[in-house]
Short mmCIF file of C-alpha atoms and ligand atoms in Angstrom, two decimals:
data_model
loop_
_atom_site.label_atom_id
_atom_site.label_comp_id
_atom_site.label_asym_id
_atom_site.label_seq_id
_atom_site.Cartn_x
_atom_site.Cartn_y
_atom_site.Cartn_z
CA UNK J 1 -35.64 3.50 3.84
CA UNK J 2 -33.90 5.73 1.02
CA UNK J 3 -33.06 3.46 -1.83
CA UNK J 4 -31.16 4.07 -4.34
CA UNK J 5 -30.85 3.40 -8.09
CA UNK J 6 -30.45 0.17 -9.26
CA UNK J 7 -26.46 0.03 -10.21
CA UNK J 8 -25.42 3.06 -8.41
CA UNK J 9 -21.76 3.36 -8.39
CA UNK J 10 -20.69 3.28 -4.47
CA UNK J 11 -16.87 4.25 -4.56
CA UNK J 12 -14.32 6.71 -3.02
CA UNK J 13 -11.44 8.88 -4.83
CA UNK J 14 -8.09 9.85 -4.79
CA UNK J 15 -5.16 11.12 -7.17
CA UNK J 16 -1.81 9.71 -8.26
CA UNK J 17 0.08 12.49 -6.54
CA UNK J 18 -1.84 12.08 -3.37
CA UNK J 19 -1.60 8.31 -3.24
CA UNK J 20 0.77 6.94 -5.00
CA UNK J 21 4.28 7.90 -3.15
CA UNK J 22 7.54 6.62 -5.30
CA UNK J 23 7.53 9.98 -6.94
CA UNK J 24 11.45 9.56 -7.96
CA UNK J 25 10.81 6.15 -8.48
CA UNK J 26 10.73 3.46 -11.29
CA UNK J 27 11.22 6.57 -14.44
CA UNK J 28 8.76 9.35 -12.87
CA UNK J 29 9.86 12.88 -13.38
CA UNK J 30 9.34 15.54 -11.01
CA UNK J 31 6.11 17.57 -11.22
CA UNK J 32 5.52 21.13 -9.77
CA UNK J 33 4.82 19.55 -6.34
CA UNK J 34 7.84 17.45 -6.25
CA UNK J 35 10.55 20.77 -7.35
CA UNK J 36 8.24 23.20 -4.80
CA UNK J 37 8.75 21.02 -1.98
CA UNK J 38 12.57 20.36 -2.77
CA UNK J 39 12.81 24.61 -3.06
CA UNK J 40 10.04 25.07 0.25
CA UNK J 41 9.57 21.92 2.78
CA UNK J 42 8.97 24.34 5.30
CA UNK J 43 5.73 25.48 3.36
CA UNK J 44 4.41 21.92 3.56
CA UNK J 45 2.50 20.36 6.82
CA UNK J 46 5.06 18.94 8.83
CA UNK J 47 7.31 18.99 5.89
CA UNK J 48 6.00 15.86 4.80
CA UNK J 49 6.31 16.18 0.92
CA UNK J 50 4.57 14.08 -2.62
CA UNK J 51 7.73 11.38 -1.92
CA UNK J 52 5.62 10.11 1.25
CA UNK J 53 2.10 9.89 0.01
CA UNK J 54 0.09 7.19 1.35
CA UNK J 55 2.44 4.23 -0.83
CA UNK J 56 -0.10 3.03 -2.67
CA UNK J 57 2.36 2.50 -5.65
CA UNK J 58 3.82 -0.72 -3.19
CA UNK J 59 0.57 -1.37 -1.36
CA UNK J 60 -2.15 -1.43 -4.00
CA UNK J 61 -3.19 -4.96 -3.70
CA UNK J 62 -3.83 -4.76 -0.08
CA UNK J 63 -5.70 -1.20 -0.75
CA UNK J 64 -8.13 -2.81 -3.29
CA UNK J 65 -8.37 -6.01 -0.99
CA UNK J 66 -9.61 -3.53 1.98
CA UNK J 67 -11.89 -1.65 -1.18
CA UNK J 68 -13.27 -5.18 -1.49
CA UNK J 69 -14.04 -5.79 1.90
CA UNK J 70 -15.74 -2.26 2.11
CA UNK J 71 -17.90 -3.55 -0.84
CA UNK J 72 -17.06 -1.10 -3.00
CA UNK J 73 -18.19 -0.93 -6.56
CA UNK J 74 -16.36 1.86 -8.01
CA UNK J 75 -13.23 4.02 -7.53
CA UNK J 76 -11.41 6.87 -8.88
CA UNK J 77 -7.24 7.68 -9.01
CA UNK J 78 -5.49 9.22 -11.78
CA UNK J 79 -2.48 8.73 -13.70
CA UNK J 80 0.49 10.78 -13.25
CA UNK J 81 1.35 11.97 -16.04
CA UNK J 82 5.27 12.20 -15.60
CA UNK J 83 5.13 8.89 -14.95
CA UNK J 84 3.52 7.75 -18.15
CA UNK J 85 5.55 9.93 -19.86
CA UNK J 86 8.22 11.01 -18.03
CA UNK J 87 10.07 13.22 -20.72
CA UNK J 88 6.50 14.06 -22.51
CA UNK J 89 7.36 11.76 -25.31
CA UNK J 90 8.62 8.38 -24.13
CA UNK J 91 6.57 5.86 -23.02
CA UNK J 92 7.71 4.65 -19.41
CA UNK J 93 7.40 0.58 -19.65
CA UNK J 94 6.83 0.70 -15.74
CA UNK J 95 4.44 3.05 -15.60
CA UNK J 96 2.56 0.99 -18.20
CA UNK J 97 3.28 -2.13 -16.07
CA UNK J 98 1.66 -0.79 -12.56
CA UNK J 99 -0.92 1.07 -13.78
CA UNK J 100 -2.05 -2.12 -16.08
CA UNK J 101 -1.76 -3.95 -13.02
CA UNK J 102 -3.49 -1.83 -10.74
CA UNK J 103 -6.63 -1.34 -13.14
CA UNK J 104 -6.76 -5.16 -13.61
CA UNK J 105 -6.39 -5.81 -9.63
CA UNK J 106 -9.67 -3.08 -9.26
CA UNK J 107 -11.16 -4.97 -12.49
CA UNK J 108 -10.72 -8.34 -10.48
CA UNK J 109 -12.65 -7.61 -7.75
CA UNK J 110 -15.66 -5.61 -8.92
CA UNK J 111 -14.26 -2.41 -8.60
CA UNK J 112 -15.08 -0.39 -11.83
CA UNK J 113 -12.01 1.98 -12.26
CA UNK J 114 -12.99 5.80 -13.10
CA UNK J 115 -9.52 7.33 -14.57
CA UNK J 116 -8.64 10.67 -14.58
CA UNK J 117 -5.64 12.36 -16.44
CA UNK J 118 -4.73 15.16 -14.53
CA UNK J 119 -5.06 16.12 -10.71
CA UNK J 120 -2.96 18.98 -10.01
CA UNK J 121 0.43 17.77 -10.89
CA UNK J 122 1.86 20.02 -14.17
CA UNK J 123 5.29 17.63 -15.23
CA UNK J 124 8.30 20.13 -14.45
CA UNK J 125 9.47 19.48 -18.11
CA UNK J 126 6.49 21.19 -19.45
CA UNK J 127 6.34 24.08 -16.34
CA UNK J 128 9.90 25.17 -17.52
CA UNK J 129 7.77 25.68 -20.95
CA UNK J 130 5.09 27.98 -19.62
CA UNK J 131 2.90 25.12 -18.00
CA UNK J 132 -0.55 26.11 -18.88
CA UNK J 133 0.05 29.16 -20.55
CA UNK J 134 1.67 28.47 -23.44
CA UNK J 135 -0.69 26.73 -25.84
CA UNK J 136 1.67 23.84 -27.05
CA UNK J 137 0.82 22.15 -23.41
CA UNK J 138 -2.84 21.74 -25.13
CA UNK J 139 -1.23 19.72 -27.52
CA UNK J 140 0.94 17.62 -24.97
CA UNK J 141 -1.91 16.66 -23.12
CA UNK J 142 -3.60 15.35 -26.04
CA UNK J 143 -0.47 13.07 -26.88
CA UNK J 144 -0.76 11.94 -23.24
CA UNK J 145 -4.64 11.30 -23.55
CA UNK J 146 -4.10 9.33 -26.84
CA UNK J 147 -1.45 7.23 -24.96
CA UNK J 148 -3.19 6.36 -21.91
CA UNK J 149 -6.21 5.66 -24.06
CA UNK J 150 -4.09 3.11 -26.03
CA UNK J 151 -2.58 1.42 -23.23
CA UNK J 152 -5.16 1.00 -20.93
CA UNK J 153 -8.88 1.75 -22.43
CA UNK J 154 -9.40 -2.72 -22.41
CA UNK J 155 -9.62 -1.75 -18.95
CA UNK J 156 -11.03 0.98 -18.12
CA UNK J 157 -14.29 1.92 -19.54
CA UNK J 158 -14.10 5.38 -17.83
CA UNK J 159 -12.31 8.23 -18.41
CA UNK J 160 -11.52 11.71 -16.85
CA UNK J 161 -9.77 14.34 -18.45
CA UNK J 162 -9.39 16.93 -15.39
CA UNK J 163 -9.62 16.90 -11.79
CA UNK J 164 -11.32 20.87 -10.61
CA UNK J 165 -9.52 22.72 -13.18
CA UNK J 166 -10.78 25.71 -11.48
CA UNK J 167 -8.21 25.11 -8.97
CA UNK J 168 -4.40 24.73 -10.69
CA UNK J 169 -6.12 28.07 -12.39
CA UNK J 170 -6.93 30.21 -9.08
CA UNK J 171 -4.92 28.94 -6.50
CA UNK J 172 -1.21 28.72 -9.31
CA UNK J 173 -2.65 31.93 -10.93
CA UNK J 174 -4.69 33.91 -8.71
CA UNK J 175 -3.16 32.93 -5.22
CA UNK J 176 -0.06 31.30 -3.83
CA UNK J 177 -1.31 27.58 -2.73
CA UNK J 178 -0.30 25.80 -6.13
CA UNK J 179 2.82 26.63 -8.10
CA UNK J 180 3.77 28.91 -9.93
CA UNK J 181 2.13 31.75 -7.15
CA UNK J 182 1.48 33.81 -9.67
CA UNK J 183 -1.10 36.93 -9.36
CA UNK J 184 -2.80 37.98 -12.28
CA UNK J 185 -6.23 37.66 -13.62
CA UNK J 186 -5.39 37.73 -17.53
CA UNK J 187 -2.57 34.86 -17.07
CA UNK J 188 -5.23 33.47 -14.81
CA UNK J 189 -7.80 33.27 -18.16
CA UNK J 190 -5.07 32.50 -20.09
CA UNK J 191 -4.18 29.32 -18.28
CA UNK J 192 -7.98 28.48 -18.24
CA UNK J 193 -8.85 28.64 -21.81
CA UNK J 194 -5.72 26.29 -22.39
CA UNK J 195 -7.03 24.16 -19.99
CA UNK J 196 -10.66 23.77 -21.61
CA UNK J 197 -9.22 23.84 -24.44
CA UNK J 198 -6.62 20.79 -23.79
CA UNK J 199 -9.73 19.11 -22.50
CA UNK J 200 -11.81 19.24 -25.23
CA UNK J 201 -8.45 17.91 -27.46
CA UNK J 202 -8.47 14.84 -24.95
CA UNK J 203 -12.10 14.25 -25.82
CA UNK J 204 -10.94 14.29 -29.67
CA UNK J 205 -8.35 11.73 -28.77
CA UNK J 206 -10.63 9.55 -27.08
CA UNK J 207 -13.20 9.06 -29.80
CA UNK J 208 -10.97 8.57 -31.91
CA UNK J 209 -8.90 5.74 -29.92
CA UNK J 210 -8.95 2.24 -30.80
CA UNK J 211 -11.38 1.88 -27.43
CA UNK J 212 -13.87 4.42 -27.75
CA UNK J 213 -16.49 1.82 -26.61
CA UNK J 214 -16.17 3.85 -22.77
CA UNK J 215 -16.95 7.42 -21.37
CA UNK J 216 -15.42 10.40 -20.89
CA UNK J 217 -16.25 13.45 -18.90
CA UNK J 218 -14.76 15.97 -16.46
CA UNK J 219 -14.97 16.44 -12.72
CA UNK J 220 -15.73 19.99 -11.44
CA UNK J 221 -15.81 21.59 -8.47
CA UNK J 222 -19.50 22.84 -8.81
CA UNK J 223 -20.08 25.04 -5.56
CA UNK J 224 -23.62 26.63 -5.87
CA UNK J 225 -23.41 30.21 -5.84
CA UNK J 226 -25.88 32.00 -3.27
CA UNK J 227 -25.96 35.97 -2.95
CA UNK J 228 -26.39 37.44 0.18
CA UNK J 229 -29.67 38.54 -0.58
CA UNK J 230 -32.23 39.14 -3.10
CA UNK J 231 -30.89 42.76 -3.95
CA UNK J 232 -30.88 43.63 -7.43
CA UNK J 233 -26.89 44.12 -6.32
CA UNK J 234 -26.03 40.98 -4.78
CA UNK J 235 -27.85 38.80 -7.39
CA UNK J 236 -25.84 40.42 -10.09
CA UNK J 237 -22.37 39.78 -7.83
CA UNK J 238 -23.86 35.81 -7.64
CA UNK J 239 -24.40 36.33 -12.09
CA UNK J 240 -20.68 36.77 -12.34
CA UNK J 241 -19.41 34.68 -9.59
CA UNK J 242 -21.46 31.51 -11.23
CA UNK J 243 -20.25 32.82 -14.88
CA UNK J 244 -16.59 32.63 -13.24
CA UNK J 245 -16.91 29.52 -11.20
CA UNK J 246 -19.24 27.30 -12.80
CA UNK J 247 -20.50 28.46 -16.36
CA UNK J 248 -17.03 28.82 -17.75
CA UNK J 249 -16.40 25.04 -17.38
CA UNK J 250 -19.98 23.73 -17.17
CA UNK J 251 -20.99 25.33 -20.49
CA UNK J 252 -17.80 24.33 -22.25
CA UNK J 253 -17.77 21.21 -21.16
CA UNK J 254 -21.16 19.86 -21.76
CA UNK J 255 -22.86 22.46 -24.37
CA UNK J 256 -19.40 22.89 -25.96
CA UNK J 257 -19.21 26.91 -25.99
CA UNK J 258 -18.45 29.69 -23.37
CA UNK J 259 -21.35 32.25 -22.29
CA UNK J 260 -21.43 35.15 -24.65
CA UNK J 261 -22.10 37.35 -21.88
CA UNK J 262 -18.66 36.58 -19.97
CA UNK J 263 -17.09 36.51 -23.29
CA UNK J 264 -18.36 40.19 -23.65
CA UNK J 265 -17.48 41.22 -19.88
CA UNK J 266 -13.64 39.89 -20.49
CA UNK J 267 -13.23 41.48 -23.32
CA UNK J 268 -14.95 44.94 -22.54
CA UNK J 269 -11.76 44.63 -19.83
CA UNK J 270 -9.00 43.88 -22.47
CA UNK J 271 -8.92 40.78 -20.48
CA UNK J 272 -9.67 38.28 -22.96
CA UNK J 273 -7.52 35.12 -24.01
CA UNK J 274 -5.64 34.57 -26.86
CA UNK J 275 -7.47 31.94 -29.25
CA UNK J 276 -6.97 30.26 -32.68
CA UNK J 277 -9.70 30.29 -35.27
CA UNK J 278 -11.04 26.55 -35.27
CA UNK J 279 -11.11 26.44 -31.22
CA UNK J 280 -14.85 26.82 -31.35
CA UNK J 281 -15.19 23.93 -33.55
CA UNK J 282 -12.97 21.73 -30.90
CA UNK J 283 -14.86 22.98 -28.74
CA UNK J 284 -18.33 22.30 -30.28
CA UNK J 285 -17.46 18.51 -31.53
CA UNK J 286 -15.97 17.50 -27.96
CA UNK J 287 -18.44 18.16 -25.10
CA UNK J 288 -18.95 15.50 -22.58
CA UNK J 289 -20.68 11.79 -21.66
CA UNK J 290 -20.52 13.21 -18.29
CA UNK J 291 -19.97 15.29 -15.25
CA UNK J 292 -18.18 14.55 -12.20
CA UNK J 293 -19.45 16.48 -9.54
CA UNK J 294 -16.84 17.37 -6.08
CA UNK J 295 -19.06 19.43 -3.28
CA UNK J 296 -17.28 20.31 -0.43
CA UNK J 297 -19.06 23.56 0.26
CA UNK J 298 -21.03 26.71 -1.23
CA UNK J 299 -20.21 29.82 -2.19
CA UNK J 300 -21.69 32.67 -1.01
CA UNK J 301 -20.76 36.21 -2.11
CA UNK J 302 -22.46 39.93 -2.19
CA UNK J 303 -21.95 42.58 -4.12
CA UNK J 304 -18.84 44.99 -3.87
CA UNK J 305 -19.02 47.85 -1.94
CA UNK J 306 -20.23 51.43 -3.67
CA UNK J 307 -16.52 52.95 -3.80
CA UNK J 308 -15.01 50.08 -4.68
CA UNK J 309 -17.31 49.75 -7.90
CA UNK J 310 -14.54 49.64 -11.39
CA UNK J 311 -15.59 50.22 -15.14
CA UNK J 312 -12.76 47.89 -16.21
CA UNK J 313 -12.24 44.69 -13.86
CA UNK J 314 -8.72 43.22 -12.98
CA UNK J 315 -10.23 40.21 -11.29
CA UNK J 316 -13.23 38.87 -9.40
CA UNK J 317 -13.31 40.82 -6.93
CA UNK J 318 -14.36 43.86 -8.53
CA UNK J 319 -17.72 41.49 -9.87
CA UNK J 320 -18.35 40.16 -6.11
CA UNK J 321 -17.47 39.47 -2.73
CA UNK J 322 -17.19 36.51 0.00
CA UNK J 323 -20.33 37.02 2.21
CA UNK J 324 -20.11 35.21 5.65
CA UNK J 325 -22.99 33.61 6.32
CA UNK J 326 -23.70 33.69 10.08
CA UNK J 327 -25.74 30.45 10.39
CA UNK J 328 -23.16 28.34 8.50
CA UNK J 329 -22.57 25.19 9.82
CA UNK J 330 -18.68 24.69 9.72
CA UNK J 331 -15.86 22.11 9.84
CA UNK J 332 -13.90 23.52 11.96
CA UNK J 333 -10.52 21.33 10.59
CA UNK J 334 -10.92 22.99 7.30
CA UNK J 335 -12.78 26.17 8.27
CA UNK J 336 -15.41 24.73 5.13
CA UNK J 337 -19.05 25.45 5.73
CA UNK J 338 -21.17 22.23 5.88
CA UNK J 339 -24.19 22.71 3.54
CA UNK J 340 -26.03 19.12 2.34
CA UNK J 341 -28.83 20.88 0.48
CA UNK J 342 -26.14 22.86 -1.82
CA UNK J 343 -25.93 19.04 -3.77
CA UNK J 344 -30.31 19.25 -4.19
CA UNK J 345 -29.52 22.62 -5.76
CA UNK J 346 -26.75 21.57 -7.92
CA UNK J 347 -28.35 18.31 -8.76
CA UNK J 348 -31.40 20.71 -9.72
CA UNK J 349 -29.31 22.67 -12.49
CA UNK J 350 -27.82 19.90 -13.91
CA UNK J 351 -30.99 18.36 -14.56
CA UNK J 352 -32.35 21.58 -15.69
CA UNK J 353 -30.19 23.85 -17.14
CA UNK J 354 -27.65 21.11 -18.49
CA UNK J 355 -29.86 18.34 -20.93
CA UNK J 356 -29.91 16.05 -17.87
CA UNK J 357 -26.18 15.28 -18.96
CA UNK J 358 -25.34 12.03 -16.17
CA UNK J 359 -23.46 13.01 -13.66
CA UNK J 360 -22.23 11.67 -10.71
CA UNK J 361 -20.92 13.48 -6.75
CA UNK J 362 -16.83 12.38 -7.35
CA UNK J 363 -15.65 14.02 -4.28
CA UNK J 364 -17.05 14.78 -1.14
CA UNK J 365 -15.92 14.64 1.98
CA UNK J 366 -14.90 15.92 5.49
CA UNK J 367 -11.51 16.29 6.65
CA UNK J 368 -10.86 16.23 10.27
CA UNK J 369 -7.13 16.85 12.49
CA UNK J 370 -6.17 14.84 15.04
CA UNK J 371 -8.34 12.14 14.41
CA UNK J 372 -6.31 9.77 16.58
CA UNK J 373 -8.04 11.57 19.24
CA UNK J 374 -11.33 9.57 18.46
CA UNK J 375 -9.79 6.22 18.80
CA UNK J 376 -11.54 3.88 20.72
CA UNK J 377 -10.06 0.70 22.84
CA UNK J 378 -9.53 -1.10 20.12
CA UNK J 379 -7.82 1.56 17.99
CA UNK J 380 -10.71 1.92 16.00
CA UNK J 381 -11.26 5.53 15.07
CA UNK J 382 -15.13 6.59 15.85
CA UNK J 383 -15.92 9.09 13.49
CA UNK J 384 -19.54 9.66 14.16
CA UNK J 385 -19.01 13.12 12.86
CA UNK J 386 -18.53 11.59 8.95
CA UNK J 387 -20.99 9.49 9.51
CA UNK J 388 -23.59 11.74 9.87
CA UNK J 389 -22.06 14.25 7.16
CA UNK J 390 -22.13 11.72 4.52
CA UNK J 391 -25.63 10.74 5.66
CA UNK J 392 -27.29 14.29 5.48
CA UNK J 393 -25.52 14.88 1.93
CA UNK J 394 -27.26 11.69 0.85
CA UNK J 395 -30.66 12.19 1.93
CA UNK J 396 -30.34 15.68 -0.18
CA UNK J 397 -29.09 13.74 -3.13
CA UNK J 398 -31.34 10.88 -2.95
CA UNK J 399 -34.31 13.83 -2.74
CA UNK J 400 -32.58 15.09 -6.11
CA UNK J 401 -32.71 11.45 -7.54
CA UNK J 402 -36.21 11.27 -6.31
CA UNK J 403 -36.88 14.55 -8.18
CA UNK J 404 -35.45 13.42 -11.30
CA UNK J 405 -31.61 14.02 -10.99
CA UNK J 406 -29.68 11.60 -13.34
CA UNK J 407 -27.09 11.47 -10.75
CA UNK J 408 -25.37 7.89 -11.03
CA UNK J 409 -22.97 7.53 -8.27
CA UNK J 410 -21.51 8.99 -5.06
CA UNK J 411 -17.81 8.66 -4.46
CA UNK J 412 -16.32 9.98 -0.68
CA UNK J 413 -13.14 11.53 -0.46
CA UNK J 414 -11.30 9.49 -0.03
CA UNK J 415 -10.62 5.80 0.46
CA UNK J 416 -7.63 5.75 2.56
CA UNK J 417 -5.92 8.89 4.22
CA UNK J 418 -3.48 10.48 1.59
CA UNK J 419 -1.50 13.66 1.44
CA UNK J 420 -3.22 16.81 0.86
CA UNK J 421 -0.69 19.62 -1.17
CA UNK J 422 0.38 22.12 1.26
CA UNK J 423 -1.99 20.21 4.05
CA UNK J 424 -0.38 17.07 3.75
CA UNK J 425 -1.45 14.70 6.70
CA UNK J 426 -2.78 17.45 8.94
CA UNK J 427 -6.71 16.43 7.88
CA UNK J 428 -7.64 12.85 7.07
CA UNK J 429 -10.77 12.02 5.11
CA UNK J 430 -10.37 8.60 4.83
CA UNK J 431 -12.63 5.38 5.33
CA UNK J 432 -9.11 3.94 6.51
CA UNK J 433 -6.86 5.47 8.95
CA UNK J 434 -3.13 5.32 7.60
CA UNK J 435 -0.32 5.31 10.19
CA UNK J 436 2.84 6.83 8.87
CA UNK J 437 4.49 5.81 11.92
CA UNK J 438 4.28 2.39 11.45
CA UNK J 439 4.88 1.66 8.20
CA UNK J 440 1.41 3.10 6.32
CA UNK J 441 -0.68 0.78 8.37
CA UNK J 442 -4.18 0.72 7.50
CA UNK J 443 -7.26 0.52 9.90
CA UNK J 444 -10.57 0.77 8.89
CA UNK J 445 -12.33 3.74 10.43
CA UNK J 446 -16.20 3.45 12.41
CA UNK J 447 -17.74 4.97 9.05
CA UNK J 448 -16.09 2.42 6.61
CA UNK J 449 -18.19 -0.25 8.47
CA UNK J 450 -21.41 1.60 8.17
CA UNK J 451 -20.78 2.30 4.68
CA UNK J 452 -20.55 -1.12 3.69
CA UNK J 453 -23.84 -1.56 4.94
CA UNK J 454 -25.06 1.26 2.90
CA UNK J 455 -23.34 -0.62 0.23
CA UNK J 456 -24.70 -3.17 0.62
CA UNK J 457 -28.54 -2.32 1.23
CA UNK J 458 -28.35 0.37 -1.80
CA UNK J 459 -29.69 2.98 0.75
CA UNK J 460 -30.45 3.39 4.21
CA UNK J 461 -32.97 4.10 6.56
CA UNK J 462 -33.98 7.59 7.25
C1 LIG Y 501 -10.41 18.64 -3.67
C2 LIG Y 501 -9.29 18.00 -4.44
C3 LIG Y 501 -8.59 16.89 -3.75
C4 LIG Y 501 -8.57 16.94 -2.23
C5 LIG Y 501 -9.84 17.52 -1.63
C6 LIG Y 501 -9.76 17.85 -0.16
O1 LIG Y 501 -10.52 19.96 -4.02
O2 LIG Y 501 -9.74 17.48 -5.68
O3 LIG Y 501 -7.33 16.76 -4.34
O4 LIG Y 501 -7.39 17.43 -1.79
O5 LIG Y 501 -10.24 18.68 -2.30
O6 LIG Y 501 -9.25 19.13 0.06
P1 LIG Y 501 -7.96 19.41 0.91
O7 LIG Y 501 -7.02 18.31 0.59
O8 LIG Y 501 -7.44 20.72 0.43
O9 LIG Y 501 -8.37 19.44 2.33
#
């Protein structure tokens, strides 16, 4: 029997613009997602776009009923932003009334909220600014912190600034899934200090809120960097991937300062952001309670080849490249290699390398098409396939716990199916199957039921 700690937060997590639908409604704004989608549908999954999310903004009570029946301890959404505040500056009094009402429903039944600020969804008032990259947006967010502090920290006792920063930075600024599509490694570093640096503002705001009595932390995408090989080459390539991927936030975050050896490398490249004297103070008095931790997947890279080798880099791929690991164990749905000891290893570094800051796994998860295609007699979707994925990531993190890892939760993504960006509905990940044919119907999937048990026992047997 693996057991786990006593309290351990059992939970699943989604976003506000993945969830929530109603994004005209009731005073929201429109966010990046909402103008791409009215300018490309066609780029979208079945041009299903953020207006027909999974409707939890109408069916929340039933959603945290079905949490409650699943046993659940613990869950994570966010607040959207242009909802709160749909102009930036004024307060939206029916924002304030569902999300107070939401929180209290989770409160209610046992269900410790985990809130997070922003997942993904930039208000359109503030892109047509510069988004990111203009460094008034740092000071935005921390208006918007301060206010959702004030009007909901008597309920929730846990707070989260970002969702996987790393990925409004790479895939808006260094690829074409996330708006703006823009390709350029400086803008790229630009957008990422502001971000880190809007953060650690948030932080500011929350200690100094009238309910500082709570957390606050930051959930990262922390993908373990493995090199190819053990070549003085490759390990190098795997220095500056981990420097780019994880150090950059991990360091800031929870030490409160960036690596002077990436500082160095950016700047030996002309590529290095603008900043204001005082940041590193910010940045020094506002590190972390804790981390959240996503794991999909690793990342494995090698060394570029000889004639490719630069002096001065223009992005990451003059430090490294992807290496294809030939034994990877794949979802094919997602094309995302399947690798349960990658959460010992980054369990391992946290404890190590990172003052045994608490942490917790806030996203993790296997998303799978077609999954009507499993559906037994009964409609009941048989997803033996999750089952044993969440199982083997557990038995790695409970060998972490075992070892010492001061990892206090495990969260699945996600509770019920919701819309994925550009994916939409094409791969579901819930515990609950959602029918957008008939009316968001909800069934509970094979694995929900076998969670509960988990749930319920605080482990289960090996
Ligand atoms: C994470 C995001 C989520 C969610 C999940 C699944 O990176 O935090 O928002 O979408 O990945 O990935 P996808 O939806 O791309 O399949």
């Amino acid at each position: 029997m693996l057991q786990f700690p006593k309290d351990f937060l059992w939970g699943a997590a989604t976003s506000a613009p993945q969830s929530e639908g109603a994004a005209s409604k009731d005073g929201k704004s429109p966010t990046t997602w909402d103008k791409w989608f009215e300018m490309e549908p066609e780029l979208f999954y079945d041009q299903v776009g953020p207006e027909n999310t999974s409707n939890v903004y109408a069916l929340y009570k039933e959603e945290v009923a079905n949490m409650k029946a699943m046993k659940l301890n613990s869950y994570r959404t966010s607040i959207a932003w242009a909802r709160l505040l749909p102009d930036g500056k004024t307060l939206n009094p029916k924002a304030v009334t569902f999300y107070r009402s939401y929180f209290q429903e989770l409160v209610a039944n046992g269900i410790e909220p985990i809130i997070n600020l922003f997942h993904f969804d930039m208000p359109w008032w503030l892109m047509e600014k510069g988004g990111w990259e203009v460094r008034e947006s740092t000071d935005h967010f921390a208006n918007y912190a301060s206010v959702a502090f004030e009007q909901f920290g008597d309920i929730v006792k846990k707070w989260v600034t970002f969702n996987e920063p790393l990925v409004h930075i790479e895939c808006g600024y260094y690829g074409d899934a996330h708006w703006p599509k823009v390709r350029d490694f400086k803008r790229a570093l630009q957008v990422g200090y502001h971000t880190m640096l809007a953060h650690a503002k948030a932080v500011e705001a929350f200690r100094l809120s009238r309910y500082n009595d709570g957390k606050i932390g930051i959930i990262l995408n922390l993908s373990p960097v493995y090199p190819k090989s053990d070549s003085q080459e490759d390990v190098e390539a795997a220095k500056w991937a981990d420097h780019i991927y994880i150090r950059s936030f991990l360091d800031c975050a929870v030490k409160g300062y960036f690596s002077e050896e990436f500082v160095q490398k950016l700047k030996a490249s002309d590529l290095s952001p603008e900043t204001n004297e005082g940041d590193k103070t910010i940045f020094k008095n506002n590190t972390v309670d804790f981390i959240g931790c996503n794991y999909y997947q690793p990342l494995r890279v090698q060394a570029v080849s000889e004639e490719k080798k630069v002096e001065t880099i223009n992005g990451p791929h003059d430090l490294f490249q992807g290496y294809d690991w030939p034994q990877k164990r794949v979802n094919p749905h997602r094309g995302w290699e399947i690798y349960p000891r990658g959460i010992y290893d980054i369990a391992m570094r946290l404890k190590n390398d990172y003052e045994e800051i608490p942490w917790y796994i806030s996203e993790n998860g296997m998303g799978v098409s077609q999954e009507e295609s499993f559906e037994d007699a009964d409609g009941i979707i048989q997803d033996d396939y999750r089952i044993t994925f969440i199982q083997d990531h557990l038995e790695e993190l409970h060998r972490a716990i075992s070892e010492g890892a001061n990892c206090f939760g495990y969260h699945l993504w996600t509770f019920s199916d919701c819309w994925s960006w550009l994916n939409a509905f094409k791969n579901r990940y819930g515990f609950y199957r959602v029918d957008l044919a008939n009316d968001y119907k909800r069934t509970p999937k094979k694995s929900s039921f076998w969670m509960s048990e988990v749930i319920e026992r605080n482990g289960f047997e090996k």
